[in-house]
mmCIF file of C-alpha atoms in Angstrom:
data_model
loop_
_atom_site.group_PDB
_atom_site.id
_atom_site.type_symbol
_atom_site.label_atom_id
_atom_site.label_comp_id
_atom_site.label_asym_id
_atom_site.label_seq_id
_atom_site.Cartn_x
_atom_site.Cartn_y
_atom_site.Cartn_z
ATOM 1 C CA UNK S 275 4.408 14.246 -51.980
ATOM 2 C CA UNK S 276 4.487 17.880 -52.911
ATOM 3 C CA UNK S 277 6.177 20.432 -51.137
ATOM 4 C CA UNK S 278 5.140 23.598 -49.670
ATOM 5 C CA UNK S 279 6.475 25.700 -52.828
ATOM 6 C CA UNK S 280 3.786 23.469 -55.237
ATOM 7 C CA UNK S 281 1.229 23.283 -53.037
ATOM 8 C CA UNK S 282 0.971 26.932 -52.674
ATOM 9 C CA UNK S 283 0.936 27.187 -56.606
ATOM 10 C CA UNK S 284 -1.621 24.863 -57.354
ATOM 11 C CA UNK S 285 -4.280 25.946 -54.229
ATOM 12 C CA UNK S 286 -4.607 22.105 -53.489
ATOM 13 C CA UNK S 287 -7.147 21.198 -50.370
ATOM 14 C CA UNK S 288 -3.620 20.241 -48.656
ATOM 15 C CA UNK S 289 -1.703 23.330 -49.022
ATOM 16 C CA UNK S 290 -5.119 24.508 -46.544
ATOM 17 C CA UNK S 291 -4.740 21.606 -43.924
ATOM 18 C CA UNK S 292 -1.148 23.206 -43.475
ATOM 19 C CA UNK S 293 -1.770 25.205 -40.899
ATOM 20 C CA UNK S 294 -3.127 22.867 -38.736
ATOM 21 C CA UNK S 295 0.755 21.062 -38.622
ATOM 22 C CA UNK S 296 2.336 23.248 -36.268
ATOM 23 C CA UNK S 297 -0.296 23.580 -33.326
ATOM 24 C CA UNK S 298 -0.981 19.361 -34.534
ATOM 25 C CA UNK S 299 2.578 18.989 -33.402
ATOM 26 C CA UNK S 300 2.924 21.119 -30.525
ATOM 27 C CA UNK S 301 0.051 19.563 -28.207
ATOM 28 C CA UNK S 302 1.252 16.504 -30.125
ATOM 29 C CA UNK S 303 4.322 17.357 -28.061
ATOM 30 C CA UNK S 304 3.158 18.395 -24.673
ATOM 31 C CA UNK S 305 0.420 15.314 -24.328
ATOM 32 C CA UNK S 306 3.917 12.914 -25.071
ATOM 33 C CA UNK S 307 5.924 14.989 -22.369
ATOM 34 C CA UNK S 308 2.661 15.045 -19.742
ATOM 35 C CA UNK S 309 2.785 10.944 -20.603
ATOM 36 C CA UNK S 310 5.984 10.577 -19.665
ATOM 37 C CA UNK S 311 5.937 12.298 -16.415
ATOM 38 C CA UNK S 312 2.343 11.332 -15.037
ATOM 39 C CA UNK S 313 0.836 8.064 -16.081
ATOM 40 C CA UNK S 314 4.620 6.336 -16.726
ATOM 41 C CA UNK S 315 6.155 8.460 -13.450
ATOM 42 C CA UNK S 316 9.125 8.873 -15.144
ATOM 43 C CA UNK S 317 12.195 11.113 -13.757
ATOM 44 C CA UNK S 318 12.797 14.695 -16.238
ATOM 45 C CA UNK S 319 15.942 13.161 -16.993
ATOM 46 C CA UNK S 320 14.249 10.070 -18.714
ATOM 47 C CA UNK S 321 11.388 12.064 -19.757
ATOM 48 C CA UNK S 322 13.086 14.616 -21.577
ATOM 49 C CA UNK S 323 15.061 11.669 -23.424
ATOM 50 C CA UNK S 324 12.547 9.887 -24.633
ATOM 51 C CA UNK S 325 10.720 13.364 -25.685
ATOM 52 C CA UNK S 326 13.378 14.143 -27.529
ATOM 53 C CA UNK S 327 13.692 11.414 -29.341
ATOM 54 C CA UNK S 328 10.132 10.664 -29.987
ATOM 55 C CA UNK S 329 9.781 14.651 -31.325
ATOM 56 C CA UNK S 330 12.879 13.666 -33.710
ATOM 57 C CA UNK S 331 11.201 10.738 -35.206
ATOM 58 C CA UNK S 332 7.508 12.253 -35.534
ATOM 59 C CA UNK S 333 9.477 15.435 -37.298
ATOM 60 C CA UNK S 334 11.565 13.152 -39.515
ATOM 61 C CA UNK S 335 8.681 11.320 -40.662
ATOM 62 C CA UNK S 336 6.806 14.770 -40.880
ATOM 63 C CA UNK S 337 9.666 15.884 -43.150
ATOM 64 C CA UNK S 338 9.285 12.643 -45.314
ATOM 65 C CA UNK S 339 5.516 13.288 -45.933
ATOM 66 C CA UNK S 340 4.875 16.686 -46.424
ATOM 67 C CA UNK S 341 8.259 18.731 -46.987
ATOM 68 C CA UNK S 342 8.851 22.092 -47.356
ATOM 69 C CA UNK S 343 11.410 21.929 -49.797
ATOM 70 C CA UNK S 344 12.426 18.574 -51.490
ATOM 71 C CA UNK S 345 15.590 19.385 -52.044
ATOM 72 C CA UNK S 346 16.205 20.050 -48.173
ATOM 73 C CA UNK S 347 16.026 16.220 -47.774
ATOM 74 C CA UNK S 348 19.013 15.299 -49.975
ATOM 75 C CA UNK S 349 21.998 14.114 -47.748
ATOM 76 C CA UNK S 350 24.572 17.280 -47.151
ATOM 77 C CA UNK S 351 27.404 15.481 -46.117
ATOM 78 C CA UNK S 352 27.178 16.525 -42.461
ATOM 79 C CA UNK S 353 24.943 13.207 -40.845
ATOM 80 C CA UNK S 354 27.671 12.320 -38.678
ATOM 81 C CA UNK S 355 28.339 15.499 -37.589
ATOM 82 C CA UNK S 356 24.968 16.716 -36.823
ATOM 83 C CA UNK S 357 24.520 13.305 -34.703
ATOM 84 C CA UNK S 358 27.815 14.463 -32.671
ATOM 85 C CA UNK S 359 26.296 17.746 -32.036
ATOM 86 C CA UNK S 360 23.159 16.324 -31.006
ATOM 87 C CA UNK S 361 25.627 14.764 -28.085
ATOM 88 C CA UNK S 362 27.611 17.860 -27.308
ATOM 89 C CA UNK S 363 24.676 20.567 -27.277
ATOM 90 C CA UNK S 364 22.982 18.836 -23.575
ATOM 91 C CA UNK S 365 26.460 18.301 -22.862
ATOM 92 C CA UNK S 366 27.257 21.995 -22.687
ATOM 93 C CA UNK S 367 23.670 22.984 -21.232
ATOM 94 C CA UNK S 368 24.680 20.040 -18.054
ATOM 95 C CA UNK S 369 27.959 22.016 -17.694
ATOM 96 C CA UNK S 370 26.661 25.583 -17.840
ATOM 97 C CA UNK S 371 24.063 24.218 -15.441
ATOM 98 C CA UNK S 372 26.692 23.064 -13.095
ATOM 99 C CA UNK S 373 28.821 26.534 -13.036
ATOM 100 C CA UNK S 374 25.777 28.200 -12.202
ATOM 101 C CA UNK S 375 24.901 26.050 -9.486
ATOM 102 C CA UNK S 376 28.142 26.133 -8.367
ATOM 103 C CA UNK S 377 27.854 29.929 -8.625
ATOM 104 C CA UNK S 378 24.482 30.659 -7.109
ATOM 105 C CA UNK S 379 23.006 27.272 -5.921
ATOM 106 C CA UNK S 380 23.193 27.963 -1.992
ATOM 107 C CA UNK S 381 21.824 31.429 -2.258
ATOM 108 C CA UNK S 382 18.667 29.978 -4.529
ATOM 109 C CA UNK S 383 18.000 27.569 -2.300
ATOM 110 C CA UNK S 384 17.628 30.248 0.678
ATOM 111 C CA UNK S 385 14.180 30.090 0.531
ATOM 112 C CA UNK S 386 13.767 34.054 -0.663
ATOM 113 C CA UNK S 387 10.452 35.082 -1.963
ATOM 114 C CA UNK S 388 10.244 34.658 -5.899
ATOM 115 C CA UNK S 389 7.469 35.475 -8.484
ATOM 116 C CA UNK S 390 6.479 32.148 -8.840
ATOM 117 C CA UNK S 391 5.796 31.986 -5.279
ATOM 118 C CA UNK S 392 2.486 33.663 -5.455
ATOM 119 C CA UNK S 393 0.398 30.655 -6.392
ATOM 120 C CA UNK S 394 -0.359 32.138 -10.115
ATOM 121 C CA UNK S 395 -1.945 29.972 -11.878
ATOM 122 C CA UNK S 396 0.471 27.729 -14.291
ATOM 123 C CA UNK S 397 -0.264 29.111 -17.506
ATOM 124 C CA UNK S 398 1.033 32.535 -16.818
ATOM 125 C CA UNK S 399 3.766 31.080 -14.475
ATOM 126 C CA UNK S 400 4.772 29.482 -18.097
ATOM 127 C CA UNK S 401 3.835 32.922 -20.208
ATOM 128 C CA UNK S 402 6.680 34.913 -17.492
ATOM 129 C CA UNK S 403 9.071 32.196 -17.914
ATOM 130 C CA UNK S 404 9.055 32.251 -21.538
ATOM 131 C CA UNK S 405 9.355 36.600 -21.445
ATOM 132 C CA UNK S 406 12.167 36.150 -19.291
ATOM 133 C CA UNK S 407 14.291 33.546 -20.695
ATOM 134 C CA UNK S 408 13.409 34.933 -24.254
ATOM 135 C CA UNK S 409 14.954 37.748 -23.041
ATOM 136 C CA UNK S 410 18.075 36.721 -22.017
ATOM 137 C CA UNK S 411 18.023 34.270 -25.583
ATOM 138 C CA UNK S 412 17.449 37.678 -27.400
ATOM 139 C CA UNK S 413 20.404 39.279 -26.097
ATOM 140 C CA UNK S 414 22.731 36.154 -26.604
ATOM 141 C CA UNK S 415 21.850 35.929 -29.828
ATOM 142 C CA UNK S 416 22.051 39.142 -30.975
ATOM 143 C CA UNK S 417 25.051 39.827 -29.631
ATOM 144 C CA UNK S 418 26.046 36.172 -32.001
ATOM 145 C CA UNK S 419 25.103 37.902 -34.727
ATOM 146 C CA UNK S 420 26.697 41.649 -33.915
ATOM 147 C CA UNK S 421 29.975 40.920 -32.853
ATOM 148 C CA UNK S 422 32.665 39.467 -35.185
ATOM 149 C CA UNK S 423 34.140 37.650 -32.347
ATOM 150 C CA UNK S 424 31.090 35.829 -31.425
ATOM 151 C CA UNK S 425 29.689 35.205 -35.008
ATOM 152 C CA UNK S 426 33.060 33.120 -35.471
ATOM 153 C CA UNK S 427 30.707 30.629 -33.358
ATOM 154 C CA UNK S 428 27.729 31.018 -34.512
ATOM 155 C CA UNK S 429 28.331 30.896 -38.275
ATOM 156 C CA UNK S 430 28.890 26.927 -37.522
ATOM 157 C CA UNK S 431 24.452 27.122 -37.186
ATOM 158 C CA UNK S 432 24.035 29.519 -40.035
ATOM 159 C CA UNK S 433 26.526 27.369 -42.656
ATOM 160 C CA UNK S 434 24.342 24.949 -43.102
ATOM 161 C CA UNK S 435 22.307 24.907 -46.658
ATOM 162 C CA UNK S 436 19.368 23.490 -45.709
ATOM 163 C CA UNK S 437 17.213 22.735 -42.660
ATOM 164 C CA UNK S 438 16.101 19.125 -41.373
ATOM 165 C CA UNK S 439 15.164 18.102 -37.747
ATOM 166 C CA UNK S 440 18.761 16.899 -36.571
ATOM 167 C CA UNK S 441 21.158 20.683 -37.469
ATOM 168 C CA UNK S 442 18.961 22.187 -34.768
ATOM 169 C CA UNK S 443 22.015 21.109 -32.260
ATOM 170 C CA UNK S 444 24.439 22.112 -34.871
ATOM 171 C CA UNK S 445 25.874 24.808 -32.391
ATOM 172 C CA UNK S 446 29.384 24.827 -31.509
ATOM 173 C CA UNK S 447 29.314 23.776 -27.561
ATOM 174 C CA UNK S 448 30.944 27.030 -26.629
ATOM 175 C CA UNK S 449 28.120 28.870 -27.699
ATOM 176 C CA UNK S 450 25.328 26.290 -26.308
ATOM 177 C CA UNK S 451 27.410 26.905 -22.669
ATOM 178 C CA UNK S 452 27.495 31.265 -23.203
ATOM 179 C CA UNK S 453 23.525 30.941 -23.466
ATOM 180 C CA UNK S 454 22.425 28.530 -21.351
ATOM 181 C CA UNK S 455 24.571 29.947 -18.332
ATOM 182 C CA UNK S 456 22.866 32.951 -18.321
ATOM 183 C CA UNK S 457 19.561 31.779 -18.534
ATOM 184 C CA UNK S 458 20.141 28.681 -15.535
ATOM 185 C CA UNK S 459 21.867 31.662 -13.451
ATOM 186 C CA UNK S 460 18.879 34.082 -13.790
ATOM 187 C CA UNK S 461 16.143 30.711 -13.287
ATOM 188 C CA UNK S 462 18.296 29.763 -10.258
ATOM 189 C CA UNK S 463 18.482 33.959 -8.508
ATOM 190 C CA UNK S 464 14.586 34.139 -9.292
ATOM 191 C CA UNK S 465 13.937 30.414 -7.951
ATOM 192 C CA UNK S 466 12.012 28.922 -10.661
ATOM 193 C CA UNK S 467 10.281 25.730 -9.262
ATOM 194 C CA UNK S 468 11.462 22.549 -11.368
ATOM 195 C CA UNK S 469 8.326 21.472 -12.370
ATOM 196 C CA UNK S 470 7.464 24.928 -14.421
ATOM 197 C CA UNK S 471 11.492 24.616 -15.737
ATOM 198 C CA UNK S 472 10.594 21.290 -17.113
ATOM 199 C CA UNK S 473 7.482 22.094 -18.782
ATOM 200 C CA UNK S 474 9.528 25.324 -20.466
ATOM 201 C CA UNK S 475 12.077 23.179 -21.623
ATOM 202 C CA UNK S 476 9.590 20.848 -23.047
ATOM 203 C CA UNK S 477 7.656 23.937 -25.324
ATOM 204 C CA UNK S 478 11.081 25.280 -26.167
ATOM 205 C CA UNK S 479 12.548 21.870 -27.359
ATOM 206 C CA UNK S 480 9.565 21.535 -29.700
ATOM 207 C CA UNK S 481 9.599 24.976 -31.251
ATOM 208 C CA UNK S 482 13.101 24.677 -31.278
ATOM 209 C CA UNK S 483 13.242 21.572 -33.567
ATOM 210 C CA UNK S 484 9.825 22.402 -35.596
ATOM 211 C CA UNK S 485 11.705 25.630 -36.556
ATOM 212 C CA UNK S 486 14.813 23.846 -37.928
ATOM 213 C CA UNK S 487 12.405 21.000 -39.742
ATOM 214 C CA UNK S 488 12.085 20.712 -43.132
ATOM 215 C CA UNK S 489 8.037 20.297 -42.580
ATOM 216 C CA UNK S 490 5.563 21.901 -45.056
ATOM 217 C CA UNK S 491 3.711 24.381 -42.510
ATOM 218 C CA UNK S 492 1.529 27.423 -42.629
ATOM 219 C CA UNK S 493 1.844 29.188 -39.357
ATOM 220 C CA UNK S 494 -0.808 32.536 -40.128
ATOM 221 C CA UNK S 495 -1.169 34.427 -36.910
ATOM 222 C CA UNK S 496 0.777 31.718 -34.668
ATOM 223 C CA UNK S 497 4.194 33.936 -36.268
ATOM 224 C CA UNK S 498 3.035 36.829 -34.845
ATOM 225 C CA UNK S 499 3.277 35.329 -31.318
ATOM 226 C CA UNK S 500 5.893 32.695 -31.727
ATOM 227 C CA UNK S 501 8.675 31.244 -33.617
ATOM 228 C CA UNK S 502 7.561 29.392 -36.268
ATOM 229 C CA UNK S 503 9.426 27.647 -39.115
ATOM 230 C CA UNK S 504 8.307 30.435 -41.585
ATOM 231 C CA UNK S 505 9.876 32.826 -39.518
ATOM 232 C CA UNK S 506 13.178 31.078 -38.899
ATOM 233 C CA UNK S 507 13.577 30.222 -42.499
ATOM 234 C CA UNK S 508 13.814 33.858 -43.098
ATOM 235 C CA UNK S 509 16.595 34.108 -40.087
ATOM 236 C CA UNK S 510 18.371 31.365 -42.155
ATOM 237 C CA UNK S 511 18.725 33.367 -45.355
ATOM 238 C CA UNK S 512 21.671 34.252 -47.368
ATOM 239 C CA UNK S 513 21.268 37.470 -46.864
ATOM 240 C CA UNK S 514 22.681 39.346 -44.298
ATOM 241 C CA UNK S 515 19.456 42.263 -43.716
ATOM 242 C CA UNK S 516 17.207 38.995 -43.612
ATOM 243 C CA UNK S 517 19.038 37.223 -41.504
ATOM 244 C CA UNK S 518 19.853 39.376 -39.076
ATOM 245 C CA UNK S 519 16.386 39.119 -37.691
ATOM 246 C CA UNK S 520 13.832 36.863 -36.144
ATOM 247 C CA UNK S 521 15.982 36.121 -32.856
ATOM 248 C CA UNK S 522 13.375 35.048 -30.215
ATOM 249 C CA UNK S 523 13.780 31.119 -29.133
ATOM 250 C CA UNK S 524 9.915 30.698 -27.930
ATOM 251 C CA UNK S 525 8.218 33.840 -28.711
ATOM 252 C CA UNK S 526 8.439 37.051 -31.132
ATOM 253 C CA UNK S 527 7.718 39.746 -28.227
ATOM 254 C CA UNK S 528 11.299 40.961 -27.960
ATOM 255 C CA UNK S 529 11.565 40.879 -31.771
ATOM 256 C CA UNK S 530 8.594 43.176 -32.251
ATOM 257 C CA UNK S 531 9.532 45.281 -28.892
ATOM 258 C CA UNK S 532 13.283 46.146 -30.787
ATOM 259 C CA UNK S 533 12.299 46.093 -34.415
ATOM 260 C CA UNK S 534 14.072 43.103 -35.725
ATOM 261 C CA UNK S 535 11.112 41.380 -36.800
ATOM 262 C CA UNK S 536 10.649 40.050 -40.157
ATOM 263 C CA UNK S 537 7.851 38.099 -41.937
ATOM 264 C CA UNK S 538 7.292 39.459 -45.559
ATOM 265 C CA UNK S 539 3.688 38.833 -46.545
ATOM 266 C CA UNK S 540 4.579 39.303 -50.481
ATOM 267 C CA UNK S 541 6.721 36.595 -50.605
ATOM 268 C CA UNK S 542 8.255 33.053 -49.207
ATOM 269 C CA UNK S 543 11.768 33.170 -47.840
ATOM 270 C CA UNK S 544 14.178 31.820 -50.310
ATOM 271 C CA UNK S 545 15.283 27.880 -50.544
ATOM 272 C CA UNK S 546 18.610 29.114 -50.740
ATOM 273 C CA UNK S 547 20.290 29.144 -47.350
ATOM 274 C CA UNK S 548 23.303 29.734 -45.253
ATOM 275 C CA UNK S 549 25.935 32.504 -44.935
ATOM 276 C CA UNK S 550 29.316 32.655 -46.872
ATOM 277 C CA UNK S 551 31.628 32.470 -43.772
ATOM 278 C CA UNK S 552 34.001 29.443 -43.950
ATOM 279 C CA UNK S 553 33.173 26.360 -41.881
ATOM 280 C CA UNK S 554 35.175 23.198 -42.459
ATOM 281 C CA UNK S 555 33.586 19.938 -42.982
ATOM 282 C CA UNK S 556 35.366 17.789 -40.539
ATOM 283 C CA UNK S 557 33.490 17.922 -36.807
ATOM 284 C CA UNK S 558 37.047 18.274 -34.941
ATOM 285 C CA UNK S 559 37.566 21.221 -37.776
ATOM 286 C CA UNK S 560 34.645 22.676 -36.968
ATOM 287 C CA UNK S 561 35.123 23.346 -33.614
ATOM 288 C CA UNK S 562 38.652 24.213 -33.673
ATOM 289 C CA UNK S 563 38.052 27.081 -36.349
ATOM 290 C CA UNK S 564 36.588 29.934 -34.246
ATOM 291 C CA UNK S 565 39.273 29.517 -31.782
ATOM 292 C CA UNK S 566 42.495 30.078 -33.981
ATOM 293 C CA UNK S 567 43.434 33.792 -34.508
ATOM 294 C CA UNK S 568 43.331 33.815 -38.380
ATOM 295 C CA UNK S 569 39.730 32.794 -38.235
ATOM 296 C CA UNK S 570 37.844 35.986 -39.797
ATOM 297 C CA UNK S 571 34.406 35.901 -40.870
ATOM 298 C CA UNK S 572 32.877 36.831 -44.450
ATOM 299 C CA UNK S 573 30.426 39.571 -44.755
ATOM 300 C CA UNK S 574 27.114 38.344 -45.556
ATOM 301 C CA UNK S 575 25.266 39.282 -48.771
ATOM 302 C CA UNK S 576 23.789 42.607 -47.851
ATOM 303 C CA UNK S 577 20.153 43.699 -48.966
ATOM 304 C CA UNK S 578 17.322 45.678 -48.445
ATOM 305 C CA UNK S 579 14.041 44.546 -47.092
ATOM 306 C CA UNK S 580 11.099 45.766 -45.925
ATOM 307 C CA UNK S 581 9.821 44.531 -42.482
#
């Protein structure tokens, strides 16, 4: 099979049918999740597993068929590490979920009045939910990106040289725990019911791992609203003014409100990924390296682009 790079030279019928993959695979998505948790009345906890994993198979086979780069599916090395993350990253969001229970639990639980007490209908429940929560993602990640000390942590995501389905949880557990508290402490004060939580979760884990495939897609006027794999290839690029954009987890609003979005319409973001800082290869390496004193990030290749 082609990828996206030839089927954009040669016009082929297929290189049309591309933009059909990404809302394919969303209510692809959402239909599994609704599934799970209405005609086979399973529990969130065993719906969002088996979610997950049938999202990481679909992807992977997606990524078999119709890549966007065929290079992106060599092996880099880091299999056994990305599985470990894939461990580690719900690890962190359970533990960041339990400080800010701990923190804020009995005073959510009072029975205050909330937003999403005013019988809304679900859809915009789910539109607020995603403004706020992107908002709070925004600012985390930014501030990843911004501050030396913090992009220590997050240079572990950007090292990677290509993008497949399972580095999506390459995060260092650290980081996974300083945005997820945040958000479950904010979703806990404001008394989001569990039900609309779930259903959040559910969107964002499928952007989240489209974004970080290696699937041939043409998003059009979908990247304009949320992010898409286009957009976070660009976030993934070498260099440092292209990078440093593209932030949003679910949508682009906060990106367009502070001027840090990017989607060049002149050209494709490059193949060549990942950011110069030094990350080991070992997974016990890895997550020792931000933490030790001497650990100073390399400035990214700097460039100018117009947005």
């Amino acid at each position: 099979m082609k990828d996206v790079m030839e089927l954009n030279a040669d016009k082929s019928a297929w290189s049309h049918l591309l933009v059909l993959v990404w809302p394919a695979v969303m209510a692809g998505s959402l239909a599994m999740y609704w599934w799970l948790i209405g005609p086979m009345a399973m529990s969130y906890e065993m719906a969002i597993q088996f979610h997950f994993l049938g999202l990481l198979v679909g992807i992977f086979i997606l990524e078999l068929i119709i890549p966007y780069h065929k290079s992106w599916n060599k092996y880099d090395r880091q299999g056994w590490n990305d599985f470990l993350y894939n461990i580690t990253f719900p690890a962190a969001q359970i533990g960041a979920t339990a400080v800010a229970l701990a923190v804020v639990g009995a005073q959510a639980s009072s029975g205050s009045e909330s937003l999403f007490n005013l019988n809304l209908p679900f859809v915009l429940e789910l539109i607020i939910m995603i403004l706020i929560v992107d908002l709070i993602w925004y600012i985390c990640h930014r501030s990843f990106h911004t501050l030396p000390m913090l992009w220590k942590f997050h240079s572990l995501h950007h090292n990677s040289h290509q993008l497949h389905v399972l580095n999506n949880a390459r995060v260092h557990p650290l980081e996974v725990f300083t945005f997820f508290l945040p958000i479950m402490l904010v979703v806990l004060v404001i008394d989001v019911p569990p039900a609309l939580l779930n259903w959040y979760f559910a969107f964002q884990l499928t952007v989240g791992l489209l974004t970080h495939s290696n699937v041939a897609v043409r998003s059009g006027w979908l990247s304009y609203i949320f992010n898409t794999p286009e957009l976070h290839h660009w976030h993934h690029s070498q260099v440092r003014d292209e990078h440093d954009n593209n932030y949003g987890s679910v949508s682009m609003i906060w990106d367009h409100i502070f001027g840090s979005y990017l989607n060049p319409k002149d050209r494709m973001a490059s193949k060549e990924i990942g950011v110069s800082t030094y990350v080991p290869e070992g997974w016990f390496s890895q997550l020792w390296a931000p933490l030790k004193r001497s650990s100073t990030p390399k400035v990214p290749t700097q460039s100018v682009v117009d947005k």
